[in-house]
XYZ file of C-alpha atoms in Angstrom:
271
model
C -19.744 10.094 9.786
C -20.311 11.147 13.334
C -23.527 13.002 12.643
C -22.614 15.490 9.944
C -23.230 19.165 10.450
C -20.961 21.901 11.618
C -17.740 21.757 13.536
C -19.412 23.685 16.341
C -22.167 21.100 16.528
C -21.516 17.438 15.789
C -17.738 17.781 15.961
C -17.685 19.805 19.166
C -15.956 18.093 22.059
C -14.780 18.346 25.629
C -11.260 19.421 24.612
C -10.893 22.842 22.978
C -9.415 22.503 19.493
C -7.307 25.605 20.090
C -5.649 23.916 23.065
C -4.787 20.929 20.891
C -3.407 23.252 18.219
C -1.136 24.932 20.779
C -0.111 21.524 22.130
C 0.780 20.307 18.653
C 2.584 23.405 17.390
C 4.357 24.626 20.531
C 4.848 21.205 22.087
C 5.924 19.580 18.827
C 8.407 22.295 17.866
C 9.754 22.607 21.414
C 10.395 18.872 21.694
C 12.111 18.754 18.306
C 14.327 21.730 19.107
C 15.204 20.567 22.635
C 16.164 17.130 21.300
C 19.203 18.724 19.679
C 20.574 19.742 23.079
C 19.869 16.600 25.117
C 22.269 14.059 23.628
C 21.843 10.801 21.750
C 19.763 9.044 24.424
C 17.187 11.529 25.730
C 17.086 13.659 22.554
C 15.467 11.035 20.282
C 12.803 10.308 22.911
C 11.864 13.972 23.156
C 11.737 14.346 19.364
C 9.438 11.318 19.117
C 7.168 12.748 21.821
C 6.958 15.916 19.738
C 5.701 13.770 16.861
C 3.143 12.153 19.179
C 1.772 15.583 20.149
C 1.528 16.555 16.476
C -0.352 13.361 15.631
C -2.946 13.953 18.347
C -3.442 17.511 17.067
C -3.753 16.281 13.483
C -6.258 13.570 14.425
C -8.509 16.175 16.021
C -8.289 18.367 12.906
C -9.256 15.344 10.766
C -12.215 14.798 13.071
C -13.448 18.359 12.700
C -13.213 18.636 8.929
C -14.470 15.089 8.280
C -17.656 15.751 10.268
C -18.937 17.669 7.255
C -18.982 14.786 4.820
C -18.827 11.047 4.339
C -16.111 8.740 5.629
C -14.417 8.431 2.239
C -12.884 11.882 2.673
C -10.748 10.899 5.658
C -8.116 8.838 3.761
C -8.038 11.412 0.948
C -7.212 14.417 3.100
C -4.908 12.276 5.247
C -2.654 11.067 2.439
C -2.729 14.459 0.722
C -1.680 16.274 3.888
C 1.065 13.789 4.739
C 2.470 14.279 1.236
C 2.604 17.975 2.064
C 4.221 17.057 5.381
C 7.066 15.126 3.748
C 7.696 17.838 1.145
C 7.591 20.689 3.680
C 9.744 18.889 6.254
C 12.508 18.193 3.743
C 12.013 21.614 2.161
C 12.446 23.366 5.503
C 15.616 21.422 6.319
C 16.966 22.085 2.817
C 16.301 25.814 3.162
C 18.057 25.876 6.523
C 21.017 24.022 5.022
C 21.289 26.356 2.038
C 21.201 29.380 4.346
C 23.634 27.632 6.700
C 21.219 28.193 9.610
C 20.230 24.674 10.764
C 18.226 26.080 13.670
C 15.449 27.399 11.428
C 14.848 24.023 9.738
C 11.837 22.726 11.740
C 10.154 26.140 11.873
C 10.728 26.703 8.151
C 9.218 23.296 7.430
C 6.108 24.164 9.426
C 5.717 27.487 7.610
C 6.057 25.785 4.210
C 3.428 23.232 5.259
C 1.029 25.989 6.282
C 1.477 27.772 2.941
C 0.999 24.640 0.818
C -1.955 23.546 2.952
C -3.609 26.933 2.474
C -3.135 26.796 -1.312
C -4.640 23.291 -1.475
C -7.633 24.325 0.640
C -8.264 27.419 -1.495
C -8.188 25.319 -4.663
C -10.601 22.824 -3.074
C -13.078 25.473 -1.934
C -12.804 28.147 -4.636
C -12.142 26.053 -7.753
C -13.361 22.526 -7.004
C -16.272 23.981 -5.041
C -16.194 21.963 -1.821
C -18.688 23.517 0.580
C -16.782 23.017 3.823
C -16.485 26.243 5.867
C -13.531 25.029 7.958
C -11.643 23.462 5.034
C -8.960 26.163 5.023
C -8.238 26.050 8.741
C -8.297 22.269 9.063
C -6.199 21.605 5.947
C -3.563 23.995 7.267
C -3.663 22.258 10.662
C -3.412 18.749 9.215
C -0.538 19.763 6.927
C 1.270 21.338 9.883
C 0.683 18.278 12.050
C 1.916 16.054 9.226
C 5.111 18.085 8.888
C 5.881 18.007 12.617
C 5.093 14.306 12.972
C 7.391 13.420 10.056
C 10.090 15.733 11.419
C 9.799 14.427 14.973
C 10.214 10.791 14.012
C 12.919 11.625 11.433
C 14.923 13.480 14.092
C 14.419 10.574 16.494
C 15.976 8.246 13.919
C 18.743 10.572 12.684
C 19.561 12.062 16.098
C 19.574 15.567 14.603
C 17.528 17.920 12.445
C 20.547 18.634 10.272
C 19.734 17.913 6.614
C 22.744 15.660 6.058
C 21.919 13.461 9.047
C 18.246 13.190 8.072
C 19.110 12.431 4.438
C 21.642 9.714 5.311
C 19.601 7.982 8.016
C 15.994 8.554 6.920
C 15.793 9.390 3.206
C 18.616 7.283 1.757
C 17.570 4.271 3.844
C 13.986 4.467 2.585
C 12.610 5.059 6.077
C 10.959 8.253 4.836
C 8.417 6.066 3.008
C 7.716 4.155 6.223
C 7.226 7.411 8.120
C 4.870 8.681 5.414
C 2.590 5.637 5.631
C 2.899 5.306 9.405
C 2.083 8.931 10.196
C -0.772 8.924 7.688
C -2.392 5.968 9.394
C -1.718 7.363 12.857
C -3.471 10.655 12.034
C -6.380 9.433 9.923
C -7.208 6.127 11.645
C -8.638 7.413 14.973
C -11.691 9.136 13.507
C -12.209 6.343 10.972
C -12.198 3.852 13.842
C -14.583 5.843 16.024
C -16.948 7.545 13.561
C -20.660 6.983 13.929
C -23.611 8.594 15.724
C -22.003 7.847 19.084
C -18.560 9.238 18.204
C -16.963 11.043 21.136
C -13.962 13.370 20.946
C -12.252 12.077 24.084
C -12.520 8.466 22.951
C -11.226 9.401 19.497
C -8.258 11.238 21.028
C -7.465 8.206 23.199
C -7.324 6.178 19.999
C -5.081 8.887 18.491
C -2.712 8.588 21.452
C -2.517 4.832 20.942
C -1.714 5.134 17.216
C 0.842 7.867 17.956
C 2.668 5.831 20.599
C 2.523 2.715 18.419
C 4.224 4.746 15.676
C 6.805 5.857 18.235
C 7.473 2.212 19.102
C 8.103 1.373 15.446
C 10.342 4.437 15.139
C 12.404 3.083 18.015
C 12.999 -0.124 16.065
C 13.958 1.831 12.949
C 16.454 3.806 15.036
C 18.521 0.665 15.676
C 20.390 1.363 12.444
C 21.851 4.620 13.769
C 23.455 2.975 16.804
C 23.528 4.080 20.431
C 20.975 3.409 23.159
C 18.502 6.070 22.108
C 16.506 3.593 20.017
C 15.835 1.384 23.050
C 14.478 4.252 25.131
C 12.279 5.430 22.241
C 10.984 1.881 21.868
C 10.295 1.383 25.589
C 8.615 4.770 26.135
C 6.524 4.256 23.003
C 5.507 0.760 24.092
C 4.509 1.908 27.585
C 2.570 4.837 26.133
C 0.800 2.533 23.680
C -0.235 0.032 26.379
C -1.639 2.800 28.611
C -3.441 4.695 25.828
C -4.811 1.622 24.066
C -6.143 0.254 27.348
C -7.815 3.624 27.991
C -9.351 3.531 24.509
C -10.697 -0.006 24.945
C -12.179 0.851 28.358
C -13.808 3.987 26.910
C -15.248 1.943 24.048
C -16.676 -0.648 26.434
C -18.133 2.026 28.702
C -19.816 3.820 25.793
C -21.148 0.640 24.173
C -24.739 -0.453 24.809
C -23.422 -3.910 25.669
C -20.350 -6.060 25.146
C -20.141 -9.814 24.792
C -17.296 -12.227 24.165
C -18.143 -14.043 20.959
C -15.901 -17.020 21.722
C -13.434 -18.751 19.443
C -14.288 -20.321 16.105
C -15.621 -23.933 16.223
C -13.328 -26.907 15.716
C -15.464 -28.300 12.883
C -17.340 -26.636 10.062
C -20.939 -25.817 10.879
């Protein structure tokens, strides 16, 4: 891992984790809610950006909790939390539909994610006996980020956070499975890619931005099935964001490396 130790030590970084939490929760929810009022073209883009913000928040939470152990724990908590994200997202929309109050769907999903995440963390620390002081906080954060990232991309595809629209365009089509795998990789990959004694929070977050925007690009392609021009704008904005963020990540990696050298192509004959 980065260096082990506490979240205030090895996992400390230049960007305050509380700021990222606010960015993910407030920014993610705001983008998802505003997408319902901005039409079929701008709305999906804003919803997808909300998912991007949630992914960056979740990647930082993964970084903090994973600094306590070995790298094998990153995929485990990632897939577990994204499972919670799918369940809570659909659960929140279902609750809103049953109460006939669609507006509470995204918020209800986030609250359900927080509750399930807390229960899982308490089982892990109190029953399983995992000695990670920030397990409760980070599991709640990752579950919340998972829920908002799934919701953001689902709304971008469906064009609405109404349960019927999401079910017809995301669940029934099987895209929910794609979102599950895609968001899992987007959240857990950055720290896995950057871990080591020279791991740096800013560089890891640049990688998180690149995986988030790449996921947004794929979401744009999935949105073709729902018609309209929204898919194209989601695809283009995601592609531009990916190029900028991935370039920033590569430059940061080269700057932080002791040296870089082009290894050349493989030889024409066996050696």
